[in-house]
Amino acid sequence: ALEGGGHAVGIEEAAWRPDPNRMSATFEGDDLDASLIELLDLRFLKPDDPRFVSTLEAVEKGLRRGSTMLRYDTEDDFGLPETAFNVCTFWLIEALHATGRDADARALFEEMVARRTPAGLLSEDIDPKTGELWGNYPQTYSLVGLINCAGLLSKSWNTVR
């Protein structure tokens, strides 16, 4: 972790899985969760840390469905997830940008922008197969993700003027 010692070391030791070379969402298991991408935003790991890069690759491979991201793919109280959680896709866009995959981040962002309703809004979830918006509408988390990524991927004012 960026600020070593204390709880950070305990978390690293409990969550790191040497095989398959990534962090786990749980200390006792081997679960993937899109929230692992937030280790970057929380400044727990840096974007060039090999542990973050390998965790990002595993999360993307395991939870990405086309241009959407599941939060997780394990069974919960409602069964297996059928829809993708839009804010997780925005977390992925931020991580792709931070790790130097700008073209991938921009392409995925443009796909998400195209999924907005005529009013420019997004729902909580999206059906990865049909692209149909599901869940709470409008969803603040999704819109905050959209705004954050728009700012992150925008050209600086100095290059526009």
Coordinates of N, CA and C in Angstrom, one line a residue, residues 67 106-116:
S67 N -19.3 -4.4 -23.2 CA -18.9 -3.0 -22.8 C -19.5 -2.7 -21.4
R106 N -11.4 5.5 -23.5 CA -12.3 6.4 -24.3 C -13.3 5.7 -25.1
A107 N -13.0 4.5 -25.7 CA -13.9 3.7 -26.5 C -15.1 3.2 -25.5
L108 N -14.7 2.8 -24.4 CA -15.7 2.3 -23.4 C -16.6 3.4 -22.9
F109 N -16.0 4.6 -22.7 CA -16.7 5.7 -22.3 C -17.8 6.1 -23.3
E110 N -17.3 6.2 -24.6 CA -18.2 6.5 -25.7 C -19.4 5.6 -25.8
E111 N -19.1 4.3 -25.5 CA -20.2 3.3 -25.5 C -21.2 3.6 -24.4
M112 N -20.7 4.0 -23.2 CA -21.6 4.3 -22.1 C -22.4 5.5 -22.4
V113 N -21.8 6.5 -23.0 CA -22.5 7.8 -23.3 C -23.6 7.5 -24.3
A114 N -23.4 6.6 -25.2 CA -24.4 6.2 -26.2 C -25.6 5.5 -25.6
R115 N -25.4 4.9 -24.4 CA -26.5 4.2 -23.8 C -27.4 5.1 -23.0
R116 N -27.1 6.3 -22.8 CA -28.0 7.2 -22.1 C -29.4 7.4 -22.8

